[in-house]
Structures are given as C-alpha cells and as structure tokens.
XYZ file of C-alpha atoms in Angstrom:
594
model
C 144.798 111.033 -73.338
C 141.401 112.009 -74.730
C 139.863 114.964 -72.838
C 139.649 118.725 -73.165
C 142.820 121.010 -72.119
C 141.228 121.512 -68.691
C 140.888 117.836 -68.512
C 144.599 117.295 -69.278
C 145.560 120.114 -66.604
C 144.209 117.758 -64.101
C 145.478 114.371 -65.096
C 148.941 116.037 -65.105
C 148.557 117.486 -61.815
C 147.411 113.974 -60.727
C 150.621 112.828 -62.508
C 152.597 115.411 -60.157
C 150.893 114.247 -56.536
C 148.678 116.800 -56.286
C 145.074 115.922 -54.748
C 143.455 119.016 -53.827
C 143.334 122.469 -55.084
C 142.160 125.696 -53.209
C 140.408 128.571 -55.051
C 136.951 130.272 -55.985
C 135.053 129.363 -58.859
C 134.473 131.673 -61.807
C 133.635 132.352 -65.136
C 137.356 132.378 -66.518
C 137.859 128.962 -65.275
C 134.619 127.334 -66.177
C 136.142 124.794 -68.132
C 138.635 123.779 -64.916
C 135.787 123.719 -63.182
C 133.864 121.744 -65.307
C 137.302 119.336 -65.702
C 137.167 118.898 -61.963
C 133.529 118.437 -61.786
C 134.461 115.001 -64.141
C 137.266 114.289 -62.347
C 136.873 112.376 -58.908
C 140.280 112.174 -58.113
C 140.490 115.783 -56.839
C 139.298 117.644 -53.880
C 138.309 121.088 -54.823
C 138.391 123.268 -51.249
C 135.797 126.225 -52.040
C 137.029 129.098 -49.902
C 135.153 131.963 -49.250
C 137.753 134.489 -51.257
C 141.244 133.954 -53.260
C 143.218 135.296 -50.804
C 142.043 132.665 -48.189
C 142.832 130.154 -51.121
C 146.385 131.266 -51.381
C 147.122 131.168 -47.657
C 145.868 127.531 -47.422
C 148.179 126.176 -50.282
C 151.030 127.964 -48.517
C 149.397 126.363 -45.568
C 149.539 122.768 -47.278
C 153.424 123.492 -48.486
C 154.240 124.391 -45.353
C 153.295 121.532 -43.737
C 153.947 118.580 -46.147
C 156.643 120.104 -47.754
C 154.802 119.545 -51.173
C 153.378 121.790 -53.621
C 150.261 123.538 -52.657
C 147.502 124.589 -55.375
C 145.205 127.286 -55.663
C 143.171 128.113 -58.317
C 141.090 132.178 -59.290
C 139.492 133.119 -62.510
C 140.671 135.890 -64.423
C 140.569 139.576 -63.276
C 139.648 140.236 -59.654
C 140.281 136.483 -58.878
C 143.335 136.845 -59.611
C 144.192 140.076 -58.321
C 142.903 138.423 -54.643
C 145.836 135.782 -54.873
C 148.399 138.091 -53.957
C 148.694 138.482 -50.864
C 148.481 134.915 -50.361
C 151.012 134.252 -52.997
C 153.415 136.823 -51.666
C 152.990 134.814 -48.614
C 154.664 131.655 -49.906
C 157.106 132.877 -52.200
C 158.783 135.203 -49.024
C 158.637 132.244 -46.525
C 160.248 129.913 -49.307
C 157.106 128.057 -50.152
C 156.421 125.651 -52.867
C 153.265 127.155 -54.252
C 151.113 126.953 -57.965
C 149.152 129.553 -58.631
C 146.665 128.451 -61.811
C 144.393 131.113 -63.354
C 141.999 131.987 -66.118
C 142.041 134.543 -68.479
C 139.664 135.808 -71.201
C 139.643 134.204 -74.378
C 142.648 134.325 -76.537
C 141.192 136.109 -79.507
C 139.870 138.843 -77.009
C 143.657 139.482 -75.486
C 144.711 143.254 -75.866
C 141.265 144.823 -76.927
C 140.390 145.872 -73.364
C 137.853 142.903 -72.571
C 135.761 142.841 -69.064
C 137.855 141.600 -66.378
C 140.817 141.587 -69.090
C 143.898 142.068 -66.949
C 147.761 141.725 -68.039
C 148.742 138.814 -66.158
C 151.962 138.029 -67.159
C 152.593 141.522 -65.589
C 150.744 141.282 -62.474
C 152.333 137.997 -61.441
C 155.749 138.683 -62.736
C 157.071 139.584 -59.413
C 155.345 137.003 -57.166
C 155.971 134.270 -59.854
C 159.192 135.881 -60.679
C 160.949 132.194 -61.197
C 158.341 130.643 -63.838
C 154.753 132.294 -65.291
C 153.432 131.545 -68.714
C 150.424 131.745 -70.861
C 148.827 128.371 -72.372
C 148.433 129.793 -76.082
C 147.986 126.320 -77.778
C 146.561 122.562 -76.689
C 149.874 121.033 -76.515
C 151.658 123.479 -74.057
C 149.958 122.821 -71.308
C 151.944 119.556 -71.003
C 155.324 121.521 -70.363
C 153.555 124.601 -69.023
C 152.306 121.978 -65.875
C 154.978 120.014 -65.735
C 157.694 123.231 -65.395
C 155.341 124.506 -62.850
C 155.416 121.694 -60.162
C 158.967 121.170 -61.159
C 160.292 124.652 -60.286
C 158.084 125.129 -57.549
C 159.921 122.121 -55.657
C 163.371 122.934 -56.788
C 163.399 126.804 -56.043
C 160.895 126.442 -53.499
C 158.986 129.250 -54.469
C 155.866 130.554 -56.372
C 155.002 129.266 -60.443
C 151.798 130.718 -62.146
C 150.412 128.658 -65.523
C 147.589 131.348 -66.931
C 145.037 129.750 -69.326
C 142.785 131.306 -71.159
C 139.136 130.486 -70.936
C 138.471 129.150 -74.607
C 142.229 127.022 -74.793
C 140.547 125.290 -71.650
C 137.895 124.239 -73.443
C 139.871 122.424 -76.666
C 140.610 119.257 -77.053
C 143.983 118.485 -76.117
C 146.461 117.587 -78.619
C 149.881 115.870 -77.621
C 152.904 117.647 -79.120
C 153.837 116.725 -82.612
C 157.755 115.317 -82.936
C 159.095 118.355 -84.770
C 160.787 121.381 -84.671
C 159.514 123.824 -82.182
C 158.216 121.846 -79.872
C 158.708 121.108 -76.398
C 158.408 117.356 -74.893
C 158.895 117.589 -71.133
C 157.936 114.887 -68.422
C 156.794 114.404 -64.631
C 159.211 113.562 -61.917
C 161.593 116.090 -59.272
C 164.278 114.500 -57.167
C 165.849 116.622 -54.758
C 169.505 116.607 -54.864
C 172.184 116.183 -52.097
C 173.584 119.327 -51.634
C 176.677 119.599 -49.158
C 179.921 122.216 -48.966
C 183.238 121.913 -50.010
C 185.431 119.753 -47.634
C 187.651 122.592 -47.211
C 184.752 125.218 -46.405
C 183.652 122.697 -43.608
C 186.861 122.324 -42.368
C 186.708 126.090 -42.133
C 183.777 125.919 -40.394
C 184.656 123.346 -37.621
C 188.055 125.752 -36.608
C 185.686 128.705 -36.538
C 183.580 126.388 -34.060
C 186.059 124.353 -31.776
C 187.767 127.496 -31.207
C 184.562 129.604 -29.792
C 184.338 129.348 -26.060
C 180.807 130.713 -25.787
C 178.715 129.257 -28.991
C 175.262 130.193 -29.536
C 173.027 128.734 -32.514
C 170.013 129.881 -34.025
C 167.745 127.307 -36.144
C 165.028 128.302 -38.814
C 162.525 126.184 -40.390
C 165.143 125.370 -43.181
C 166.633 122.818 -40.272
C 163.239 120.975 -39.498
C 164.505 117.448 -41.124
C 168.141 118.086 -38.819
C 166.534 117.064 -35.249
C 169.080 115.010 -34.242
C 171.937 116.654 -36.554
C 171.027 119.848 -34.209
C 171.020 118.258 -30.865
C 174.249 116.523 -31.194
C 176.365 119.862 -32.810
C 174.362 121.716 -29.579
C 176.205 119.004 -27.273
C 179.689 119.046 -29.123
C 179.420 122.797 -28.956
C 178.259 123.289 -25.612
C 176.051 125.637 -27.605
C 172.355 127.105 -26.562
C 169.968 127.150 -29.424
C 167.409 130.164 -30.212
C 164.773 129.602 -32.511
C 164.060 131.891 -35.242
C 159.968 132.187 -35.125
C 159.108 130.342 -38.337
C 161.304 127.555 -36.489
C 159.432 127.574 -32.959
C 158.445 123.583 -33.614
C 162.309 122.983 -34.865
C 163.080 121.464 -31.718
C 161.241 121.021 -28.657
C 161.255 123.092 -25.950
C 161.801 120.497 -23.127
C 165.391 119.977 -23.939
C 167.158 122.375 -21.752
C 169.411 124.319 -23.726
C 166.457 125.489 -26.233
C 166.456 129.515 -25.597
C 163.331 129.215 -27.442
C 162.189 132.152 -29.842
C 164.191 135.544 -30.624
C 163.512 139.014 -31.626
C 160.802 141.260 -31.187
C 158.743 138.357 -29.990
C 161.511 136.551 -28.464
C 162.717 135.673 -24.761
C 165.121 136.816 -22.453
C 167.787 133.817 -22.525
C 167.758 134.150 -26.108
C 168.471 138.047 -25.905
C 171.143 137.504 -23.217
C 173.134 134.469 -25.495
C 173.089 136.209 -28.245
C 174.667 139.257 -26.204
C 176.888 136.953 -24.741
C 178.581 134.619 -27.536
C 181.913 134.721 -29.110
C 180.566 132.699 -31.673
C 177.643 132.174 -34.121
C 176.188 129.101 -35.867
C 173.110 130.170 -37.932
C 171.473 127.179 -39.626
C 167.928 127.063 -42.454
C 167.239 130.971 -41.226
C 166.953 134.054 -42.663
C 165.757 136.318 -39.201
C 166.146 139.718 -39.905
C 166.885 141.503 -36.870
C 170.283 142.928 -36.405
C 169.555 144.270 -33.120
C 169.286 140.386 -31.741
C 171.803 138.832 -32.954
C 175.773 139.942 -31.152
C 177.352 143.391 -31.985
C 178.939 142.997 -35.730
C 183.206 142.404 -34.442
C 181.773 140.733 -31.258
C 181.361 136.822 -32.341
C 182.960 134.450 -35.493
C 180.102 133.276 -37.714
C 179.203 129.959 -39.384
C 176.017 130.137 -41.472
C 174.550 127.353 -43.357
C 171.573 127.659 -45.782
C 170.237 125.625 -49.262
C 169.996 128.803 -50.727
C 173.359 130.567 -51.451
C 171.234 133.894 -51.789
C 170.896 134.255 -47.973
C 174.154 133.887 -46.837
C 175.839 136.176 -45.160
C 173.201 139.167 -45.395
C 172.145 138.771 -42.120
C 175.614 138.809 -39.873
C 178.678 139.037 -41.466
C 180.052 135.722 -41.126
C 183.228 133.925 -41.617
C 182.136 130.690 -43.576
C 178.754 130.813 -45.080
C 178.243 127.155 -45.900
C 175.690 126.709 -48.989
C 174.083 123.297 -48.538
C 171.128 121.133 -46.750
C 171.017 121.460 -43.284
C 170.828 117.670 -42.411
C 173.522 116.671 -44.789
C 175.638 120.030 -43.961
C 175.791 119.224 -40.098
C 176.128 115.246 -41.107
C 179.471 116.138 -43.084
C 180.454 118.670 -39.996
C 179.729 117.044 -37.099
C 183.361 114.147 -37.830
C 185.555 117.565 -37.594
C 184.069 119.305 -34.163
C 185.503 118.698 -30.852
C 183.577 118.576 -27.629
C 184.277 121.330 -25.824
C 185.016 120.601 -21.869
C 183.966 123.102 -20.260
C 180.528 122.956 -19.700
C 180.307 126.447 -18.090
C 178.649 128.591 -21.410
C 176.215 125.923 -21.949
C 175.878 125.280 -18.037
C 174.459 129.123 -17.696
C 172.654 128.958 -20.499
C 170.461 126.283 -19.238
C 170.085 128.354 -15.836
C 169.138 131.391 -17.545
C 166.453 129.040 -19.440
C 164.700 127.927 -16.326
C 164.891 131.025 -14.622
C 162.958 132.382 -17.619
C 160.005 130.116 -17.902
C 159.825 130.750 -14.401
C 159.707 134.288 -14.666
C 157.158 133.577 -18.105
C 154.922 131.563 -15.993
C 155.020 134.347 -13.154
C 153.816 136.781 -15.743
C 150.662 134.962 -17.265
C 149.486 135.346 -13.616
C 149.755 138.788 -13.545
C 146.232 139.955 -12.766
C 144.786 141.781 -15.654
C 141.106 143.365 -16.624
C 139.421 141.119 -17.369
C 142.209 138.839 -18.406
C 145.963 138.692 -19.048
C 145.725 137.425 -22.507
C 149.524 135.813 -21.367
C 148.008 133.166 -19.393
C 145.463 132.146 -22.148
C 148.571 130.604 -23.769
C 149.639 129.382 -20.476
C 147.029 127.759 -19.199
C 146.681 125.485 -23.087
C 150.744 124.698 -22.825
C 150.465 121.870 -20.629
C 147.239 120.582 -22.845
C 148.635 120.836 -25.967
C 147.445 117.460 -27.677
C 150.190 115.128 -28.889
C 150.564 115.627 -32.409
C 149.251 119.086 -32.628
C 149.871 121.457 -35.133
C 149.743 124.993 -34.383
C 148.782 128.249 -36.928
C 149.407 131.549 -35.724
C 147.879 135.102 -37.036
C 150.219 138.285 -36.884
C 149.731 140.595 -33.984
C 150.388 140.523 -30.304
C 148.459 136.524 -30.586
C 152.120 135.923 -31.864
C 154.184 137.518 -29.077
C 151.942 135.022 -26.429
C 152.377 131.491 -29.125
C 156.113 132.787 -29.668
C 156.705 132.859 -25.651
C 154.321 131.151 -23.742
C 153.860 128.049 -25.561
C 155.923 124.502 -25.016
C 156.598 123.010 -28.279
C 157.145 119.020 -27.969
C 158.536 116.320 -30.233
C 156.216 115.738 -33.057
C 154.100 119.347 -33.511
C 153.925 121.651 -35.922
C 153.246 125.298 -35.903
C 153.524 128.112 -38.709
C 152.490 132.241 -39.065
C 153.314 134.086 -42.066
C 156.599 134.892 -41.036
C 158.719 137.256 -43.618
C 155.021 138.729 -44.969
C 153.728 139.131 -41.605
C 150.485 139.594 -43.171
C 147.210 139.151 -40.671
C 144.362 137.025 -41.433
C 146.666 133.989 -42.495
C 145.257 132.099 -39.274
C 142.849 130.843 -40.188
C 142.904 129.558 -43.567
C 146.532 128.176 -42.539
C 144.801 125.923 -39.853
C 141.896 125.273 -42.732
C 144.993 123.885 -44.821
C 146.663 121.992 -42.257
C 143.621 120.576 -41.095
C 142.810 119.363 -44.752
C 146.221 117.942 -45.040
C 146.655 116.197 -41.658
C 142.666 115.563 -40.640
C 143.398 113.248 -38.204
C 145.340 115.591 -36.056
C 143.900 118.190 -33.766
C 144.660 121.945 -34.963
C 144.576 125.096 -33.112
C 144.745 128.600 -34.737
C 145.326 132.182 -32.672
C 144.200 134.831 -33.893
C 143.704 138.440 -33.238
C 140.016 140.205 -32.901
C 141.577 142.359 -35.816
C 142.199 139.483 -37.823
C 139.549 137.734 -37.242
C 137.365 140.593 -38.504
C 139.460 141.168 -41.507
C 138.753 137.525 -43.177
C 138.963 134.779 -40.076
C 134.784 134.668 -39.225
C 134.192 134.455 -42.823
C 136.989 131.277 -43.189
C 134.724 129.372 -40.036
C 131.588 128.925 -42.722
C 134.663 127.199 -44.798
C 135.172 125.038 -41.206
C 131.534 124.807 -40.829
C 131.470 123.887 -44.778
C 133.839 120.873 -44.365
C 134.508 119.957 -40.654
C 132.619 115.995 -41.078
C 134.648 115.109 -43.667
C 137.701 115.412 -40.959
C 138.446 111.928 -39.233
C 138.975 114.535 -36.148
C 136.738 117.128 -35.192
C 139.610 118.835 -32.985
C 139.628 122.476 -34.836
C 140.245 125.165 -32.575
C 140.013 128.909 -33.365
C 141.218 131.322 -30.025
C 139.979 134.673 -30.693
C 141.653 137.431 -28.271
C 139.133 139.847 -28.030
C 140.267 143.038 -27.225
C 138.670 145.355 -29.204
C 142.359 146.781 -30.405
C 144.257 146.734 -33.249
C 147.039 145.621 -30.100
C 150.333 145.282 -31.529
C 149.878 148.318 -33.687
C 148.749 150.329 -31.059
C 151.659 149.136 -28.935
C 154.214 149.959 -31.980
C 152.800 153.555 -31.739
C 153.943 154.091 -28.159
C 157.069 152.065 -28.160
C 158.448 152.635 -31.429
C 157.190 156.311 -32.495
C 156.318 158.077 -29.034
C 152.643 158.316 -30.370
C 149.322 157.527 -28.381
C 146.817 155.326 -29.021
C 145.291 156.596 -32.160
C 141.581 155.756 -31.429
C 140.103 156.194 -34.637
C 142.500 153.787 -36.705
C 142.695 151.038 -33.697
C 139.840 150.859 -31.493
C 137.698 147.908 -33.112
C 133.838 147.185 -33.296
C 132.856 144.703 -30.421
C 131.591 141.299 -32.018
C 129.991 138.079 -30.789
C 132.378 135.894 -31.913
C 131.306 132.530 -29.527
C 127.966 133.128 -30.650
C 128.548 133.484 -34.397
C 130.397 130.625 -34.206
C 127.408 128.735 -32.712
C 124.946 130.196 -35.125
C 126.476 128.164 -38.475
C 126.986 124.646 -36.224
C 130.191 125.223 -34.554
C 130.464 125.750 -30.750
C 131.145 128.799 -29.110
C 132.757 129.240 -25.522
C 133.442 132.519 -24.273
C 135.854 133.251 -21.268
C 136.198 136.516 -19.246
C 137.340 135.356 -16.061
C 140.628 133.710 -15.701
C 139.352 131.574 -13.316
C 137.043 129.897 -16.203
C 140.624 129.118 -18.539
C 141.200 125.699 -17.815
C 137.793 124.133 -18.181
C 137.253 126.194 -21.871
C 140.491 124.544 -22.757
C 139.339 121.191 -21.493
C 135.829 121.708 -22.916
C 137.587 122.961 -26.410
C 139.574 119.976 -26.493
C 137.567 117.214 -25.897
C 134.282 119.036 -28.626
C 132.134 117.299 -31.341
C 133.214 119.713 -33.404
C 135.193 122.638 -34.240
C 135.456 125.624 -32.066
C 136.002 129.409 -31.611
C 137.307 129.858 -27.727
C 136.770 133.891 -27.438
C 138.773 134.969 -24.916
C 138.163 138.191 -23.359
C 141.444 140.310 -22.856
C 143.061 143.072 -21.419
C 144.842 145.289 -24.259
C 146.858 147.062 -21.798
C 149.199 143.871 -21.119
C 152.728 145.219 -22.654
C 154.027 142.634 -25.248
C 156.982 144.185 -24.850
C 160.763 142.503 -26.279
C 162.991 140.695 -24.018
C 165.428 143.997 -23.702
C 163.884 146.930 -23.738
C 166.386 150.098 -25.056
C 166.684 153.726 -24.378
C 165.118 154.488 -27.434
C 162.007 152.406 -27.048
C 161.655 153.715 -23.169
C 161.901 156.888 -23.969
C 159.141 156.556 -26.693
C 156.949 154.604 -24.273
C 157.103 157.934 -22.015
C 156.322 160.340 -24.313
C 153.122 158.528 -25.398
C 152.192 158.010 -22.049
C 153.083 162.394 -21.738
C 150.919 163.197 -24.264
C 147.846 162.064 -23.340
C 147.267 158.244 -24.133
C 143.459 157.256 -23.730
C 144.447 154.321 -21.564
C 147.471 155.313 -19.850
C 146.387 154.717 -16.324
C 145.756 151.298 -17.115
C 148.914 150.503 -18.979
C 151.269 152.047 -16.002
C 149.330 149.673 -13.569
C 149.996 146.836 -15.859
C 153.761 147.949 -16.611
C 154.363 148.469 -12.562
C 152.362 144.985 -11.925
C 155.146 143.572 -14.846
C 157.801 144.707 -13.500
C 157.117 143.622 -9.954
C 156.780 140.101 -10.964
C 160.111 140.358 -13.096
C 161.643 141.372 -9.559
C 161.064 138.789 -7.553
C 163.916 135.782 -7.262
C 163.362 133.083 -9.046
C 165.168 129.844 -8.184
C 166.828 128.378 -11.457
C-alpha cells in the first residue's frame, strides 16, 4: 500500500482486528497521529494521562479477550504506561503498547525526552519489544506484536521513532535479510496426556471431601465446571479475578476467597481432603488446606503456574474447557452427598449472616450495605470494574454475580485507580451494556475524577447512558489504615491516611454528569434506582463510616493480637471501631436458619 510508515501501522492493525486505540497525543507520535487523523476506520480514545490509557486496553483485553491498544509519545509518555502495562502483563492480559521515540539520527546523543526504551520496557514487554529502524519492518514488527500478545497472553511494545513514522513505506524486498511475516493467530487445542488425566480422575474419585477453586482462566468452562462440581460433590470458591466465573445463585458457589473472601470458602478449604484448582493463580497459602492435609489436581494453559501455589499431585497443563471435557468420561459420581450437602448449608447460612451485617448500623453509613442494597438491582448484562481498597472487600462479598455479567479489578498488581478507566474500557467495548465502577475516595482522588471528563468527553456516543461511578467517601486511605492495625499492631497514622474532603456529586454535576449524594442509609435504594434508570452517567457518592472492619473470614491469633495493640496504643478512632467490632460480632452471634 501507498502511505507513510504511520499510515501502514494502522492498516496493519486494521488487518489484526483492532478498532480503537487508547493513549495521549504527543510530539513523538505526530506522524501516528496524523495517520489516524486520515484514517476513519479507527477510534482514537483521548484519555486524560498514559496510565489511564494502559488500564483501559487491559480493560478492553479483559473483557473481549482481544488485544487491547494504547498508544504514548516518547519520554514521559512512555514512562506513564507502566503501571498500566504492568497491569496486564501480571493478570495475563493481551496488551500492545506502541510508542514514539526521537528521531533515529538523534538516538544516543542525549536528545530532550530521549529515553532508552528498549530498556525501560524490557521487563513489562519481556516476551517481544523492538525498535522500527527501517520502512519495511514495521510489517513484521506489527504483525509479531498482535501475534505474541494473543499467544502468550501478555504485554508486546513496537517503539518507532518519530522521523521512520513519517517515510514512506516500502514493502520488503525478496532477498537475503529480510523478514516476510503475515496476519492471522489461531489458538490451539491444548489438552493433557491421557495418562496425566487418568491420574487426575483417581486423585478425584478417591477424595471424599472435594473442594474447587476457579480463576478467570475457566470463564469459557461454565458448564465444564458445573457438571465436575456435581460428579464431585465438590463446593466451588472463586478466586477474585474469577468472581463472574460462575454465578452465585447456584448453591454450592462458596463465592470469593482470601483476604477478601467469605466464610464457607475459608471453612471448605479447611475442611477438604482434596483440591481441584482450575485457570488460577491465587496466592494465598494461608486459604487454601494445610500443605499434607488434601491431594491436589491443578489445571492451567500456562505450564509456568503449576504447582507453585499448593503442592499438588497432577498439575494438568492445558485449556480449562477442553481439560475438564477430556476429564469429566473418567470421574465417578460420588454418592454421598453429605460434603457437598454441608457445603451448601454453610453457603446460606453465610449470605444470611452477610446480609445481617450490611444492616449493621454505622455513622453515617455501613459502606457494607451500599453493596447490598445494588445486589438485587444489578442490571442484566452488567459488567462490573472494581478499584483496590476496602471497595473490593464489599464487591468481593456482598455482591450476587448472575449468568451473563462481567466484573474485573487489577488483581495480581492490585494497583488503585484502575476503576475507572477499566469501566471507561468496558464501556467503550460493550456500549450497549450498563457499567458500574467502585471505587475508593483514595482512588478516586489519585486519577478517577480526572477519568469522568473522559466519561463526560464521550458518554453520547454510548447506545447506553448506564455509567455508574460509586465513590465511598470516607475520607481514609481505609484498607491501608486497616492493614496497619491488623497486620502490624500500628494506629491509624493520620498524616499518611486521613484524606482531603471533596465534592465528588457535585463535581460530577459541574462537567454534565449527575451527581447523587447519600448519607443516610435510609436514602440507598432510591440513589440506586435513580442511578439506574439516569440520562446519563453518574457518580453515586456515598457517605461512609471508615470504622466498619473489612476484616477476613478467619481471623488468627496473630492478626487479633495486632488489632489490640493498635487499639493499646492510642488509635485516633478507637472508640468508634470497638463499637463497630462489638456491633459485628453481635450480629455474627445470632442463629441463623440455613
């Protein structure tokens, strides 16, 4: 094709799938820019820093399960992809990263905004990086991208200098030294050895008391899942990147595990002779049973994360779906219904006892029945984004997941202030469905109010206008705080956690969104309703009480004993939090019918 280099970039991206592109304009992309400007086949999303770029292309992979694009000039641009970037490529994301760089002649005589990229992205683009030095190579350079992004599922980076942008591009001559590569990724059909899944299937028809946990990596294995569950007479914990796996109305779900995870979850995991761990890489010893104490089964695409999480018998390298397919002729239904039988009891004890929580009273509200009170309302369809902070401990627990939503966090990164732009991605990908972000006051302050002028940027070009941002307003940096006390004896350190108070309803209504603020529990349902059923996108500030405990489901010695020293020496609020622990643990007291 005729065109400039920048021009062919995009026609080969077109080639790929790829429709829209995230980033931040600037001087060492000015001839992408320009490209796109020509091209109307793209979508360029402007948002209001790299970063936020970065997050919504991991946002986009997440969520379609295709590449996501962002795009920084040279420099600082690029420096602000990072986090972003890191993002993806921990959480297994297909992401391309594509960004400037000074002119070629000027490389290695300390330019402005001249920085090594090959060695800042090395890590984060660790599987594929490379520098466009001539016309041609940006043929191969695009098409090795896209192609390892899908297959290894992680972060690529194509760096191209400002002034090879601007030539015209020149297909590769048929001679020595030159690379001729083409568009097109299949997936392949990966599935174990017959004898490892025989393996397997003794391991599992000999466990009495079988407990599963499911990651994302098991999102296309619905019905794979459900029927191993049944044969097993298993319960199934979800891993928190996997909270939409399976939906929470089918009674042997546990529902989420860990830090942020529930009680029936805690107590299966305590309880099981034997473990099936499928698509999931959760981290937490201290969840899953005593190493000795269950057999193991672990299945996973990627033969890198077996077996470093429990030591398992048979770590199974393949596709989940296809995996379970080829496993599920060789299990036996197990009779006695007993495991499974208390399982499910446990389960609706627990949402009993959840739902007995929210209505704790709190001052001015128990952030816990924010999430409560929007469970039953949940739209059909929606998909849900959530920041990191205690907003995570109330989506992890509180929230019903049903057949056909989707929710996402930055899971292995943890990193705040992905909220946002992940719901700005989603919503770009899926604009007819209604998408709700939660998100932290300390988040939200970080980068989230400056993502809503993105929102308030682009929100008529959705087909619907349901966008909705909850803001817990605390005025706390609340899960840090609360890792002080439980996890280092410390008090609330003031002067790193105490945040600025902010208007965030009325912002929100100053740049054409609408604003609802809520500081009486009373007023809940309505804002939900009112959020719901909006024009428009908006920001549901919810006034909070940062003395509610998001404690885990079992709380140990250690963490006690911590809990009482910072309440010993002096916390700031520590007549408030024992009022809210005693008021906790009264309403975990009560019976509960199951």
């Amino acid at each position: 094709m005729s065109g400039t280099v920048a021009d062919y970039l995009l026609y080969r991206l077109s080639q790929w799938g790829v429709r829209r592109i995230y980033g931040y304009p600037g001087d060492g992309i000015n001839g992408i820019m320009g490209a796109l400007n020509r091209n109307s086949e793209f979508q360029f999303i402007q948002a209001r820093h790299e970063e936020m770029a970065a997050f919504m292309a991991c946002a986009h992979a997440k969520f379609t399960g295709e590449p996501g694009v962002c795009l920084a000039t040279s420099g600082p641009g690029a420096i602000h992809l990072l986090n972003g970037l890191y993002d993806a490529k921990v959480d297994h994301q297909p992401v391309v990263a594509i960004v400037g760089q000074q002119a070629s002649i000027a490389l290695g005589g300390a330019y402005q905004q001249e920085v090594d990229l090959q060695v800042l992205f090395k890590d984060v683009a660790s599987e594929f990086i490379t520098t466009v030095a001539h016309p041609s190579a940006i043929r191969h350079a695009v098409d090795r991208a896209l192609r390892i992004a899908r297959a290894e599922r992680t972060v690529t980076c194509v760096i191209i200098p400002n002034d090879i942008q601007e030539l015209p591009y020149e297909s590769p001559p048929m001679k020595h030294g030159t690379v001729h590569s083409s568009v097109g990724y299949s997936a392949p059909r990966v599935i174990p050895q017959e004898v490892d899944l025989r393996r397997a299937a003794e391991v599992l028809n000999a466990g009495k008391k079988v407990a599963m946990l499911v990651g994302i990596g098991a999102a296309r294995a619905v019905e794979e899942l459900v029927e191993v569950a049944d044969l097993l007479g298993a319960g199934v914990a979800k891993a928190l990147l996997g909270k939409a796996v399976l939906p929470d109305a089918l009674p042997f779900v546990t529902g989420s595990i860990g830090l942020l995870g529930t009680r029936p979850s805690w107590d299966m995991m305590m309880g099981c002779d034997t473990l099936l761990m499928v698509g999931t890489s959760f981290p937490y010893p201290e969840f899953l049973p005593p190493e000795g104490q269950a057999r193991g089964v672990q299945i996973d695409l990627d033969p890198r994360m077996l077996a470093i999480r429990y030591p398992v018998e048979v770590p199974l390298s393949g596709d989940a779906k296809e995996s379970l397919r080829a496993l599920i002729p060789l299990l036996k239904r197990k009779e006695d219904r007993s495991w499974r039988e208390g399982i499910e009891k446990g389960v609706r004890r627990w949402w009993k006892e959840v739902e007995g929580q929210a209505m704790v009273s709190a001052t001015p509200m128990n952030p816990e029945r924010v999430f409560w009170e929007l469970s039953p309302k949940l739209p059909d369809g929606a998909i849900l984004a959530a920041d990191s902070g205690t907003s995570a401990n109330w989506f992890a627990r509180d929230l019903k997941m049903r057949e056909g939503m989707m929710a996402s966090l930055s899971g292995n990164l943890a990193s705040m202030g992905c909220g946002v732009p992940y719901a700005i991605g989603a919503k770009f990908a899926f604009p007819q469905r209604p998408v709700i972000a939660f998100v932290g006051d300390g988040a939200m302050q970080m980068n989230g109010s400056s993502e809503l002028i993105t929102v308030a940027k682009y929100w008529k070009e959705w087909a619907d206008p349901r966008f909705i941002v909850l803001v817990l307003n605390n005025r706390d940096l609340n899960m840090v705080t609360w890792e002080q006390r439980v996890m280092n004896g410390d008090p609330e350190y003031q002067a790193s956690q105490d945040l600025p108070d902010f208007p965030y309803a009325r912002y929100a209504d100053s740049i054409g969104l609408r604003g609802i603020r809520v500081d009486k529990p009373e007023q809940l349902a309505d804002a939900w309703d009112r959020a719901l059923t909006a024009d428009r996108p908006v920001v549901l500030e919810a006034c909070v009480d940062p003395n509610v405990p998001p404690l885990p489901p079992h709380i140990t010695f250690e963490q006690a004993k911590h809990f009482s020293e910072a309440i010993l020496k002096g916390d700031p609020k520590a007549r408030s939090i024992i009022g809210q622990s005693i008021k906790a643990m009264v309403e975990k007291l009560k019976p509960t019918k199951s």
